[in-house]
Coordinates of C-alpha atoms and ligand atoms in Angstrom, one line a residue:
M1 CA -1.6 7.9 37.0
T2 CA 0.0 8.2 33.6
E3 CA 0.1 11.5 31.9
I4 CA -3.0 12.5 30.0
L5 CA -2.3 13.0 26.2
R6 CA -3.5 16.4 25.2
L7 CA -4.3 16.4 21.5
K8 CA -4.0 20.2 21.3
N9 CA -0.2 20.1 21.6
L10 CA 0.3 16.6 20.3
Y11 CA 1.9 16.1 16.8
V12 CA -0.9 14.0 15.2
P13 CA -1.2 15.3 11.6
T14 CA -4.3 13.3 10.5
L15 CA -5.3 13.2 6.8
K16 CA -8.8 13.3 5.4
E17 CA -7.9 11.6 2.1
D18 CA -6.2 8.3 1.4
P19 CA -2.6 8.9 0.5
A20 CA -2.0 8.1 -3.2
D21 CA 0.7 5.5 -3.0
A22 CA -0.7 3.5 -0.1
D23 CA -2.8 0.5 -1.2
I24 CA -3.5 -1.6 1.8
A25 CA -5.4 -0.8 5.0
S26 CA -2.5 -0.6 7.5
H27 CA -0.4 1.6 5.3
K28 CA -3.2 4.0 4.5
L29 CA -4.6 4.2 8.0
L30 CA -1.3 4.5 9.8
L31 CA -0.5 7.5 7.5
R32 CA -4.0 9.0 7.7
A33 CA -4.1 8.6 11.5
G34 CA -0.9 10.6 11.7
M35 CA 1.1 7.7 13.2
I36 CA 3.8 7.3 10.6
R37 CA 5.3 9.2 7.8
K38 CA 7.3 8.0 4.8
T39 CA 10.9 9.3 4.7
A40 CA 12.1 7.3 1.7
S41 CA 10.9 4.2 -0.1
G42 CA 10.6 1.5 2.6
V43 CA 11.8 3.9 5.3
Y44 CA 9.4 5.4 7.9
T45 CA 9.3 7.8 10.8
F46 CA 7.1 7.1 13.8
L47 CA 5.2 10.1 15.1
P48 CA 4.1 10.3 18.8
L49 CA 1.0 8.1 18.6
G50 CA 2.6 5.5 16.3
Y51 CA 5.6 5.4 18.5
R52 CA 3.4 4.8 21.5
V53 CA 1.9 1.8 19.8
L54 CA 5.3 0.5 18.8
R55 CA 6.5 0.7 22.4
K56 CA 3.4 -1.2 23.5
V57 CA 4.2 -4.0 21.0
E58 CA 7.8 -4.0 22.1
G59 CA 6.7 -4.1 25.8
I60 CA 4.6 -7.2 25.2
I61 CA 7.5 -8.9 23.4
R62 CA 10.0 -7.9 26.1
D63 CA 7.6 -9.2 28.7
E64 CA 7.3 -12.6 27.1
M65 CA 11.0 -12.9 26.4
D66 CA 11.9 -12.1 30.0
A67 CA 9.3 -14.6 31.2
I68 CA 11.1 -17.4 29.5
G69 CA 14.5 -16.3 30.8
A70 CA 15.9 -14.7 27.7
Q71 CA 18.3 -11.8 28.5
E72 CA 18.1 -8.5 26.7
I73 CA 21.2 -7.0 25.1
M74 CA 21.8 -4.5 22.4
M75 CA 24.1 -5.2 19.5
P76 CA 25.3 -2.6 16.9
A77 CA 23.4 -2.3 13.6
L78 CA 26.8 -1.6 12.0
Q79 CA 28.6 -4.9 11.5
P80 CA 32.1 -5.6 10.2
A81 CA 32.3 -7.4 6.9
E82 CA 34.9 -9.8 8.2
L83 CA 32.3 -11.6 10.2
W84 CA 30.1 -12.1 7.2
H85 CA 33.1 -13.3 5.2
E86 CA 33.7 -15.9 7.9
S87 CA 30.2 -17.3 7.7
G88 CA 30.2 -17.1 3.9
R89 CA 27.2 -14.9 3.8
W90 CA 29.0 -11.7 2.5
D91 CA 28.7 -13.4 -0.9
D92 CA 25.6 -15.5 -0.3
Y93 CA 23.2 -12.9 1.1
G94 CA 23.0 -11.0 -2.2
P95 CA 21.9 -7.4 -2.9
E96 CA 19.6 -7.2 0.1
L97 CA 22.6 -6.7 2.3
M98 CA 23.3 -3.0 2.7
R99 CA 27.0 -2.7 2.4
L100 CA 29.3 0.3 3.1
T101 CA 33.0 1.2 3.4
D102 CA 34.4 3.4 6.1
R103 CA 37.1 6.1 5.6
H104 CA 39.8 3.5 6.2
Q105 CA 38.4 1.3 3.4
H106 CA 37.0 -1.3 5.9
G107 CA 33.9 -3.1 4.8
F108 CA 30.7 -3.0 6.9
C109 CA 27.1 -3.9 6.5
L110 CA 24.0 -2.7 8.2
G111 CA 22.7 -5.8 9.9
P112 CA 19.7 -7.6 8.3
T113 CA 20.0 -10.2 11.1
H114 CA 22.7 -10.9 13.7
E115 CA 23.8 -14.5 13.7
E116 CA 27.4 -13.6 12.8
L117 CA 27.6 -10.9 15.3
I118 CA 26.3 -12.9 18.2
T119 CA 28.3 -15.9 17.3
S120 CA 31.5 -13.8 17.4
L121 CA 30.3 -12.3 20.6
V122 CA 30.1 -15.5 22.6
R123 CA 32.8 -17.6 20.9
D124 CA 35.6 -16.5 23.1
E125 CA 33.8 -15.9 26.4
L126 CA 31.1 -18.5 26.7
R127 CA 33.4 -21.4 27.4
S128 CA 31.9 -24.0 29.5
Y129 CA 28.9 -26.4 29.2
K130 CA 28.1 -25.3 32.7
Q131 CA 27.1 -21.8 31.3
L132 CA 24.6 -23.3 28.9
P133 CA 21.9 -22.9 27.8
V134 CA 21.9 -19.1 27.2
S135 CA 19.3 -17.1 25.3
L136 CA 20.1 -13.5 24.4
Y137 CA 17.8 -11.1 22.6
Q138 CA 17.6 -7.5 21.4
I139 CA 14.9 -5.2 20.0
Q140 CA 16.6 -3.3 17.3
V141 CA 16.6 -1.8 13.9
K142 CA 17.3 -4.0 10.9
F143 CA 18.2 -3.1 7.3
R144 CA 17.3 -5.1 4.2
D145 CA 17.5 -3.6 0.8
E146 CA 14.3 -5.2 -0.4
I147 CA 13.9 -5.4 -4.1
R148 CA 10.3 -4.2 -3.8
P149 CA 9.6 -2.4 -0.5
R150 CA 5.9 -2.1 -0.3
F151 CA 2.8 -2.2 1.9
G152 CA 4.2 0.4 4.3
L153 CA 5.5 -1.2 7.4
L154 CA 4.9 -4.8 6.2
R155 CA 7.8 -4.9 3.9
S156 CA 10.2 -2.0 4.5
R157 CA 13.9 -1.6 4.1
E158 CA 14.5 -0.3 7.7
F159 CA 12.4 -2.0 10.3
I160 CA 12.4 -3.1 14.0
M161 CA 13.0 -6.7 14.8
K162 CA 13.2 -8.6 18.1
D163 CA 15.9 -11.2 17.4
A164 CA 16.9 -13.8 19.9
Y165 CA 19.7 -16.4 19.7
S166 CA 20.2 -19.4 21.9
F167 CA 23.3 -21.6 22.6
H168 CA 23.1 -25.2 23.7
D169 CA 25.2 -28.3 24.4
S170 CA 22.5 -30.7 23.1
Q171 CA 19.7 -31.0 20.7
E172 CA 17.3 -31.7 23.6
S173 CA 18.3 -28.4 25.2
L174 CA 17.7 -26.6 21.9
Q175 CA 14.4 -28.3 21.5
E176 CA 13.3 -27.1 25.0
T177 CA 14.2 -23.4 24.2
Y178 CA 12.7 -23.7 20.8
D179 CA 9.4 -24.9 22.4
D180 CA 9.6 -22.1 25.0
M181 CA 10.2 -19.5 22.2
S182 CA 7.3 -20.9 20.1
G183 CA 5.0 -20.7 23.1
A184 CA 6.1 -17.1 23.8
Y185 CA 5.5 -16.2 20.1
G186 CA 2.0 -17.6 20.2
R187 CA 1.3 -15.5 23.4
I188 CA 2.8 -12.4 21.7
C189 CA 0.3 -12.8 18.8
D190 CA -2.6 -13.4 21.3
R191 CA -1.7 -10.4 23.4
C192 CA -1.6 -8.3 20.2
A193 CA -5.1 -9.6 19.3
L194 CA -3.9 -11.4 16.2
T195 CA -5.7 -14.3 14.6
W196 CA -2.7 -16.5 13.7
R197 CA -1.5 -19.9 12.7
A198 CA 1.9 -21.6 13.4
V199 CA 3.0 -23.1 10.1
E200 CA 5.6 -25.5 8.8
A201 CA 7.9 -23.5 6.6
D202 CA 10.9 -23.7 4.4
S203 CA 14.0 -22.4 6.0
G204 CA 15.3 -20.3 3.1
Q205 CA 18.2 -18.0 3.6
I206 CA 19.0 -18.6 7.3
G207 CA 19.5 -22.3 7.0
G208 CA 18.9 -25.3 9.2
S209 CA 15.9 -27.4 8.8
V210 CA 13.4 -27.2 11.7
T211 CA 11.5 -24.0 11.5
T212 CA 8.0 -22.6 12.2
E213 CA 6.5 -19.4 10.9
F214 CA 3.8 -17.5 12.8
M215 CA 1.3 -16.1 10.3
A216 CA -1.3 -13.4 11.0
L217 CA -4.2 -14.3 8.8
A218 CA -5.0 -11.4 6.4
E219 CA -6.1 -11.0 2.8
S220 CA -3.3 -8.6 2.2
G221 CA -0.7 -11.2 3.3
E222 CA 1.9 -12.3 0.9
A223 CA 2.1 -15.9 2.1
E224 CA -0.3 -18.6 0.9
L225 CA -1.3 -21.1 3.6
V226 CA -3.3 -24.2 3.8
H227 CA -4.9 -25.2 7.1
C228 CA -7.2 -27.7 8.6
K229 CA -9.8 -28.0 11.3
C230 CA -7.5 -30.5 13.1
G231 CA -5.0 -27.6 13.7
Y232 CA -2.6 -28.5 10.9
A233 CA -1.3 -25.5 9.1
A234 CA 1.5 -25.0 6.6
D235 CA 2.9 -22.7 4.0
A236 CA 1.3 -23.9 0.7
E237 CA 4.7 -24.2 -0.8
A238 CA 6.2 -26.3 2.0
A239 CA 3.2 -28.5 2.8
E240 CA 3.3 -32.1 1.7
C241 CA 0.9 -32.3 -1.2
I242 CA -1.7 -35.1 -1.1
C243 CA -4.3 -34.7 -3.8
H244 CA -6.7 -36.8 -5.7
A245 CA -5.5 -37.3 -9.3
T246 CA -8.5 -38.8 -11.1
L247 CA -8.5 -41.6 -13.6
H248 CA -9.8 -41.3 -17.1
R249 CA -10.3 -45.0 -17.9
V250 CA -10.1 -46.3 -21.5
E251 CA -9.4 -49.8 -22.8
K252 CA -5.9 -49.2 -24.0
M253 CA -3.5 -46.4 -25.0
E254 CA -4.8 -44.4 -27.9
K255 CA -3.1 -41.5 -29.7
I256 CA -5.5 -38.8 -30.5
S257 CA -5.2 -35.7 -32.7
T258 CA -5.5 -32.5 -30.5
P259 CA -5.0 -29.7 -32.9
G260 CA -4.2 -26.3 -31.3
V261 CA -4.1 -27.8 -27.8
H262 CA -1.2 -26.6 -25.7
T263 CA -2.3 -26.0 -22.2
I264 CA -3.9 -28.3 -19.6
D265 CA -7.1 -26.2 -19.7
E266 CA -7.3 -26.6 -23.4
L267 CA -6.7 -30.4 -23.2
A268 CA -9.3 -30.9 -20.4
A269 CA -11.9 -28.9 -22.4
F270 CA -11.1 -30.7 -25.7
L271 CA -11.6 -34.1 -24.1
D272 CA -14.3 -32.9 -21.7
I273 CA -12.6 -34.3 -18.6
P274 CA -11.5 -32.6 -15.4
A275 CA -8.0 -31.2 -15.3
S276 CA -7.2 -33.6 -12.5
S277 CA -7.5 -36.4 -15.0
T278 CA -4.7 -35.0 -17.1
V279 CA -0.9 -35.1 -16.5
K280 CA 1.3 -32.1 -16.9
A281 CA 4.9 -32.5 -18.1
L282 CA 7.9 -30.1 -17.5
S283 CA 11.4 -30.5 -18.7
G284 CA 14.7 -29.5 -17.1
M285 CA 18.2 -30.3 -16.2
S286 CA 19.6 -31.6 -13.0
G287 CA 22.7 -30.1 -11.4
D288 CA 24.7 -32.9 -13.1
D289 CA 23.4 -31.9 -16.5
E290 CA 21.0 -34.8 -16.8
L291 CA 17.8 -34.4 -18.8
V292 CA 14.9 -34.7 -16.4
V293 CA 11.2 -34.7 -17.3
L294 CA 8.8 -34.2 -14.5
F295 CA 5.1 -35.1 -14.3
V296 CA 2.5 -33.7 -12.0
P297 CA -1.3 -33.9 -11.8
G298 CA -2.8 -31.5 -14.4
N299 CA -4.6 -29.4 -11.8
H300 CA -1.4 -28.7 -9.7
E301 CA 1.7 -26.7 -10.1
L302 CA 5.3 -27.9 -9.9
N303 CA 6.9 -26.3 -6.8
D304 CA 10.4 -25.0 -7.4
I305 CA 11.7 -25.7 -3.9
K306 CA 10.4 -29.3 -4.0
A307 CA 11.8 -29.8 -7.5
D308 CA 15.2 -28.7 -6.3
R309 CA 15.0 -31.0 -3.3
A310 CA 14.1 -34.0 -5.6
I311 CA 16.6 -33.1 -8.3
P312 CA 19.4 -31.1 -6.8
G313 CA 20.4 -28.1 -9.0
F314 CA 17.2 -28.4 -11.1
R315 CA 16.5 -25.8 -13.7
F316 CA 14.0 -25.6 -16.5
L317 CA 15.1 -26.0 -20.1
T318 CA 15.0 -23.0 -22.4
D319 CA 12.8 -23.2 -25.5
D320 CA 15.9 -23.6 -27.6
E321 CA 17.2 -26.4 -25.5
M322 CA 13.8 -28.2 -25.7
I323 CA 14.0 -28.0 -29.5
S324 CA 17.5 -29.4 -29.5
F325 CA 16.4 -32.4 -27.4
G326 CA 13.4 -32.9 -29.7
L327 CA 10.9 -32.1 -27.0
H328 CA 7.6 -30.5 -27.9
K329 CA 6.4 -27.8 -25.5
G330 CA 2.6 -28.3 -24.8
S331 CA 2.6 -32.0 -25.8
M332 CA 5.3 -33.7 -23.8
G333 CA 4.7 -37.2 -22.4
P334 CA 6.5 -40.2 -20.9
V335 CA 6.0 -42.4 -24.0
G336 CA 8.8 -41.9 -26.6
L337 CA 11.1 -39.5 -24.7
P338 CA 14.7 -39.1 -25.8
E339 CA 17.0 -41.9 -24.7
G340 CA 18.4 -41.4 -21.2
A341 CA 15.8 -38.9 -20.1
R342 CA 15.1 -39.4 -16.3
I343 CA 11.4 -39.5 -15.5
V344 CA 10.4 -38.2 -12.1
A345 CA 6.7 -38.1 -11.3
D346 CA 4.6 -36.7 -8.4
R347 CA 3.7 -39.3 -5.9
N348 CA 0.0 -38.6 -6.3
L349 CA 0.2 -40.1 -9.8
R350 CA 1.4 -43.4 -8.5
G351 CA -2.1 -44.7 -8.0
V352 CA -3.3 -43.6 -11.5
P353 CA -2.8 -46.6 -13.9
Q354 CA -3.6 -44.7 -17.1
W355 CA -2.5 -41.2 -17.9
V356 CA -3.8 -38.5 -20.3
V357 CA -0.6 -36.9 -21.4
G358 CA 1.3 -35.4 -24.4
A359 CA 2.5 -37.7 -27.2
N360 CA 5.8 -36.0 -27.8
E361 CA 4.5 -34.8 -31.1
D362 CA 2.9 -31.4 -31.9
G363 CA -0.9 -31.7 -32.0
Y364 CA -1.2 -35.1 -30.4
H365 CA -1.9 -36.6 -27.0
Y366 CA -2.3 -40.0 -25.5
V367 CA -5.2 -41.1 -23.5
G368 CA -4.8 -44.3 -21.5
A369 CA -1.0 -44.4 -21.5
Q370 CA -0.4 -47.3 -19.1
L371 CA 2.0 -46.9 -16.2
G372 CA 4.4 -49.8 -16.1
I373 CA 3.4 -51.0 -19.6
D374 CA 3.6 -48.1 -22.1
F375 CA 6.2 -46.2 -20.0
Q376 CA 8.1 -46.5 -16.7
V377 CA 8.7 -43.9 -14.0
D378 CA 12.3 -43.7 -12.6
E379 CA 11.4 -41.9 -9.4
W380 CA 8.4 -40.7 -7.4
A381 CA 8.6 -37.5 -5.3
D382 CA 6.5 -34.9 -3.6
L383 CA 6.6 -32.2 -6.3
C384 CA 3.5 -30.0 -6.2
T385 CA 2.4 -26.9 -4.4
T386 CA -0.6 -27.7 -2.2
V387 CA -3.9 -26.1 -3.0
P388 CA -7.2 -25.7 -1.0
G389 CA -9.2 -28.9 -1.3
D390 CA -6.1 -31.2 -1.1
T391 CA -5.9 -33.7 1.7
C392 CA -4.6 -32.8 5.2
P393 CA -1.5 -34.9 5.8
E394 CA -2.4 -35.1 9.5
C395 CA -6.1 -36.1 9.5
G396 CA -7.2 -36.6 5.9
C397 CA -9.8 -33.9 5.8
A398 CA -9.9 -31.3 3.0
L399 CA -7.6 -28.4 3.5
E400 CA -8.7 -24.8 3.5
G401 CA -6.7 -21.9 2.0
A402 CA -5.8 -18.6 3.6
R403 CA -3.4 -15.8 3.2
G404 CA -1.0 -14.8 5.9
I405 CA 1.5 -12.1 7.0
E406 CA 4.7 -13.8 8.4
V407 CA 5.1 -11.9 11.7
S408 CA 7.7 -14.1 13.3
Q409 CA 9.8 -17.2 12.8
V410 CA 11.7 -19.7 14.9
F411 CA 14.7 -21.7 13.6
Q412 CA 16.8 -24.6 14.8
L413 CA 20.2 -23.7 13.4
G414 CA 22.2 -26.6 14.7
D415 CA 26.0 -25.9 14.3
K416 CA 25.7 -24.1 11.0
Y417 CA 27.2 -20.8 12.3
S418 CA 29.3 -22.2 15.2
R419 CA 31.1 -24.5 12.8
T420 CA 31.8 -22.0 10.0
M421 CA 32.8 -19.4 12.6
N422 CA 34.6 -21.8 14.9
A423 CA 32.6 -21.1 18.1
T424 CA 33.1 -23.8 20.6
Y425 CA 32.7 -24.6 24.3
L426 CA 34.3 -27.3 26.5
D427 CA 32.0 -30.2 27.3
K428 CA 32.2 -32.1 30.7
D429 CA 35.1 -34.1 29.4
G430 CA 37.0 -30.9 28.6
K431 CA 36.5 -31.5 24.9
E432 CA 35.8 -28.7 22.4
Q433 CA 32.4 -28.9 20.9
Y434 CA 30.5 -26.6 18.5
F435 CA 27.6 -24.7 20.0
I436 CA 24.2 -25.9 18.9
M437 CA 22.2 -22.8 18.2
G438 CA 18.6 -21.5 17.6
C439 CA 17.5 -18.2 16.3
Y440 CA 14.1 -16.5 16.7
G441 CA 12.8 -13.3 15.1
V442 CA 9.7 -11.2 15.5
G443 CA 9.0 -8.4 13.1
V444 CA 8.0 -5.7 15.6
T445 CA 6.9 -3.1 13.0
R446 CA 5.4 -5.7 10.8
T447 CA 3.4 -7.0 13.8
L448 CA 2.1 -3.5 14.4
A449 CA 0.9 -3.3 10.8
A450 CA -0.6 -6.8 10.9
V451 CA -2.7 -5.7 13.9
V452 CA -4.2 -2.9 11.8
E453 CA -4.7 -5.3 8.9
Q454 CA -7.0 -7.4 11.3
H455 CA -8.6 -4.5 13.2
F456 CA -10.0 -1.7 11.1
D457 CA -13.2 -0.6 9.4
E458 CA -14.2 2.1 6.9
D459 CA -13.8 4.8 9.5
G460 CA -10.3 3.9 10.6
I461 CA -8.2 1.8 13.0
I462 CA -9.8 -0.2 15.9
W463 CA -6.9 -0.7 18.3
P464 CA -7.0 -3.6 20.7
P465 CA -6.6 -2.0 24.1
S466 CA -3.3 -3.9 24.7
V467 CA -1.5 -1.9 22.0
A468 CA -3.7 1.2 21.7
P469 CA -1.9 4.5 21.9
A470 CA -4.3 5.1 24.9
H471 CA -7.3 3.2 26.2
V472 CA -9.8 6.0 26.3
C473 CA -10.2 9.4 24.6
V474 CA -12.3 12.1 26.1
L475 CA -14.1 14.3 23.6
P476 CA -15.3 17.7 24.8
L477 CA -17.7 18.8 22.1
S478 CA -17.2 22.5 22.6
A479 CA -14.6 24.8 23.9
D480 CA -16.7 26.5 26.5
D481 CA -15.4 26.4 30.1
T482 CA -18.1 24.1 31.6
V483 CA -17.6 21.5 29.0
M484 CA -13.8 21.7 29.1
N485 CA -13.6 21.6 32.8
A486 CA -16.0 18.7 33.0
A487 CA -14.0 16.8 30.3
N488 CA -10.8 17.5 32.1
D489 CA -12.3 16.2 35.4
V490 CA -13.5 13.0 33.6
A491 CA -10.1 12.5 32.0
A492 CA -8.3 12.9 35.3
K493 CA -10.7 10.6 37.1
I494 CA -10.4 7.8 34.5
S495 CA -6.6 8.2 34.4
R496 CA -6.4 7.8 38.1
M497 CA -8.2 4.5 37.8
G498 CA -5.3 3.2 35.8
F499 CA -6.4 3.8 32.2
E500 CA -4.3 5.6 29.7
V501 CA -6.3 8.6 28.6
A502 CA -6.2 11.2 25.8
I503 CA -8.3 14.3 25.6
D504 CA -9.2 16.0 22.4
D505 CA -8.9 19.6 23.7
R506 CA -8.3 21.0 20.2
D507 CA -10.4 23.9 19.1
E508 CA -12.2 21.9 16.4
R509 CA -15.8 21.2 15.4
A510 CA -17.4 18.1 17.0
G511 CA -17.6 16.4 13.6
V512 CA -13.8 16.7 13.1
K513 CA -13.2 15.3 16.6
F514 CA -15.5 12.3 16.0
A515 CA -13.9 11.5 12.7
D516 CA -10.4 11.7 14.1
A517 CA -11.2 9.7 17.1
D518 CA -12.6 6.9 14.9
L519 CA -9.7 7.2 12.5
I520 CA -7.0 7.0 15.3
G521 CA -9.0 4.2 16.8
W522 CA -9.0 4.7 20.6
P523 CA -10.9 1.7 22.0
L524 CA -13.3 3.8 24.1
Q525 CA -14.6 7.4 23.6
V526 CA -16.1 9.4 26.4
I527 CA -18.1 12.2 24.8
V528 CA -18.8 15.3 26.9
G529 CA -21.4 17.7 25.6
K530 CA -23.3 20.6 26.9
R531 CA -26.7 19.1 26.7
G532 CA -25.6 15.8 28.4
L533 CA -23.9 17.7 31.2
E534 CA -27.1 19.6 32.0
A535 CA -28.6 16.2 32.8
G536 CA -25.3 15.2 34.6
K537 CA -24.4 12.7 31.8
V538 CA -21.7 11.8 29.4
E539 CA -21.8 9.4 26.5
L540 CA -19.6 6.3 26.1
K541 CA -18.9 4.9 22.6
R542 CA -17.1 1.6 22.0
R543 CA -15.1 2.0 18.8
R544 CA -15.1 -1.8 18.0
T545 CA -18.8 -2.1 17.7
G546 CA -20.1 1.5 17.5
E547 CA -22.3 0.8 20.6
R548 CA -23.2 3.9 22.6
R549 CA -24.5 4.5 26.0
E550 CA -25.2 7.4 28.3
V551 CA -24.0 7.2 31.9
S552 CA -24.4 9.7 34.7
L553 CA -21.2 11.3 35.9
D554 CA -21.8 9.9 39.4
Y555 CA -22.1 6.4 38.0
L556 CA -19.0 6.7 35.7
D557 CA -16.5 5.5 38.4
E558 CA -18.5 2.6 39.3
V559 CA -18.9 1.5 35.7
M560 CA -15.3 1.9 34.9
T561 CA -14.1 0.1 38.1
F562 CA -15.7 -3.0 36.7
V563 CA -13.5 -2.7 33.7
T564 CA -10.3 -2.0 35.6
R565 CA -10.6 -5.4 37.2
K566 CA -10.2 -6.9 33.8
M567 CA -7.3 -4.7 32.8
K568 CA -4.6 -7.1 34.1
A569 CA -5.6 -10.2 32.2
M570 CA -6.7 -8.7 28.8
P571 CA -7.1 -11.9 26.9
Q572 CA -7.0 -11.5 23.1
G573 CA -5.4 -8.1 23.5
G574 CA -8.4 -6.9 25.5
T575 CA -10.7 -6.7 22.5
N576 CA -13.6 -7.4 24.8
L577 CA -12.3 -5.1 27.6
F578 CA -15.1 -2.5 27.3
A579 CA -17.9 -4.9 26.2
S580 CA -19.3 -5.1 29.7
L581 CA -20.0 -1.3 29.7
F582 CA -22.6 -1.8 27.1
E583 CA -24.3 -5.0 28.3
Ligands
ATP1 P1 10.1 -12.3 4.4 O1 10.0 -13.8 3.9 O2 8.7 -11.7 4.6 O3 11.0 -11.5 3.5 P2 12.0 -13.3 6.2 O4 11.5 -14.7 6.4 O5 13.1 -13.0 5.3 O6 10.7 -12.4 5.8 P3 13.2 -13.3 8.8 O7 14.6 -13.4 8.4 O8 12.5 -14.6 9.3 O9 12.3 -12.7 7.6 O10 13.0 -12.2 9.9 C1 12.2 -12.3 11.1 C2 11.0 -11.3 11.0 O11 11.4 -10.0 10.6 C3 10.0 -11.8 9.9 O12 9.2 -12.8 10.4 C4 9.2 -10.5 9.7 O13 8.2 -10.3 10.7 C5 10.3 -9.4 9.9 N1 10.7 -8.9 8.6 C6 11.5 -9.5 7.7 N2 11.7 -8.7 6.6 C7 11.0 -7.6 6.9 C8 10.8 -6.4 6.1 N3 11.4 -6.2 4.9 N4 10.0 -5.4 6.7 C9 9.4 -5.6 7.9 N5 9.6 -6.7 8.6 C10 10.4 -7.7 8.1
MG2 MG1 11.1 -15.6 8.0

């Protein structure tokens, strides 16, 4: 039997009103339910109920990590600058890295991630291929001086991460651990009752190329995704863009006067054709100072990451530079560009024989500019950000759009860190080899907030039982002895059955208790009132659906026993755990 939570003495300062500076559900509700408090911008304190939920989420993660043979360790948050100099990230990481100097003038940082530290940890002591593979993880506080801390726990400056690192002597071995970790990450999301998608992603700061992000679907998410019925899902920025650029057919190229037309929308409206039948031009410089003009379908946006991949070091021209090259913003096109300009076009335009495009002259456009006749394209590339309605690269169906919260990510690092930090082992021929590494991170506090983003209503949080601060809250509706004693008995009885139980034994009106119970989000409420007791009954309320049912006290054990049998499995975080009580 776990200890019963007594609200009378528990520090749960609930708030009636929405806090002024909180604009999304998880932030508002975690504050209002007395689970967290803001200490500074992007820095939060966990109060008893919030901390219980945090430990539940940690427990699920720990369980899944241990199950795939990862070993828990605890590294320091304070990391010596030398390690970051070795990897080159002291300079590369930028202002997000929280840096400090000790009294002896030694540089340190507060770890935003631990690749450097773990690589230095194993490089002298993990020596033989016989010791590999090894996976080490920790659940620990991380620091990132985010430019815009916001959305409460979703983007904070101090947060909890589970970070794991694996060391291998072959790509196959890395792949195996990567697959195990990905499996575990999916189960962590399931056990936290998250609706999620595993998406292809760009590897950004950490480096390496093979990576998957786990996204909890939510309107408040910062990531834009595309996904398909076939199971394909990707970050809209990273997804291969396959779209249908439409043809506006005319007999031959014709220059037309388009006074005042500067944007694609204006051009499409002026000609009364869809934006997909126009071609957008953008000008820039490559890393080798070569003038490049890019063309994309008019209804799509150029993607910076893809532009940089196609043209290393790509940057846009300034307005002044455009003028100096004789380019006309708002009416650029492939016909009559300055000598030597490199033309790179999106692959989707390859099948469009005639383009509606700028005429390199203010107030004029071409219709029917013929590819291969009126102009040539030097290179074709995947250049655009994918949008809903584009074609799924796996099955050809139309993609759907969604927003997501990145709760976790897995990376194959290869030898990026072992090489720069000279971390080697001896292979079976006694030769030194760089470790092949993987790294894997779950945002623990972000996951907690993502759960709230998916499980709430206008009255408050609806915790899935797997992470709820307790499964059941008993609500005595008055302070008189019969009611209190009966409520205490019921609480003790349910607790003995293996549920985590709270009792609202505060000297408060029934209305206040009801409102707080809904706000805090206990999955099941057991309401004990004077009138019910006279008939030997209590009332059950399921928070998720609002369903209510009276049961006789004698019958309560029997009903609840049925549920205890399902406690072990708890699929989907136990969201249906109490459903059978109301059938
Ligand atoms: P983001 O793109 O959202 O800034 P990231 O890709 O930089 O995140 P990772 O380096 O992949 O983050 O860190 C692993 C996990 O840590 C993320 O998937 C996320 O859940 C969590 N995380 C990262 N930054 C924050 C933050 N500022 N606040 C809370 N959690 C965070
Ligand atoms: Mg990430």
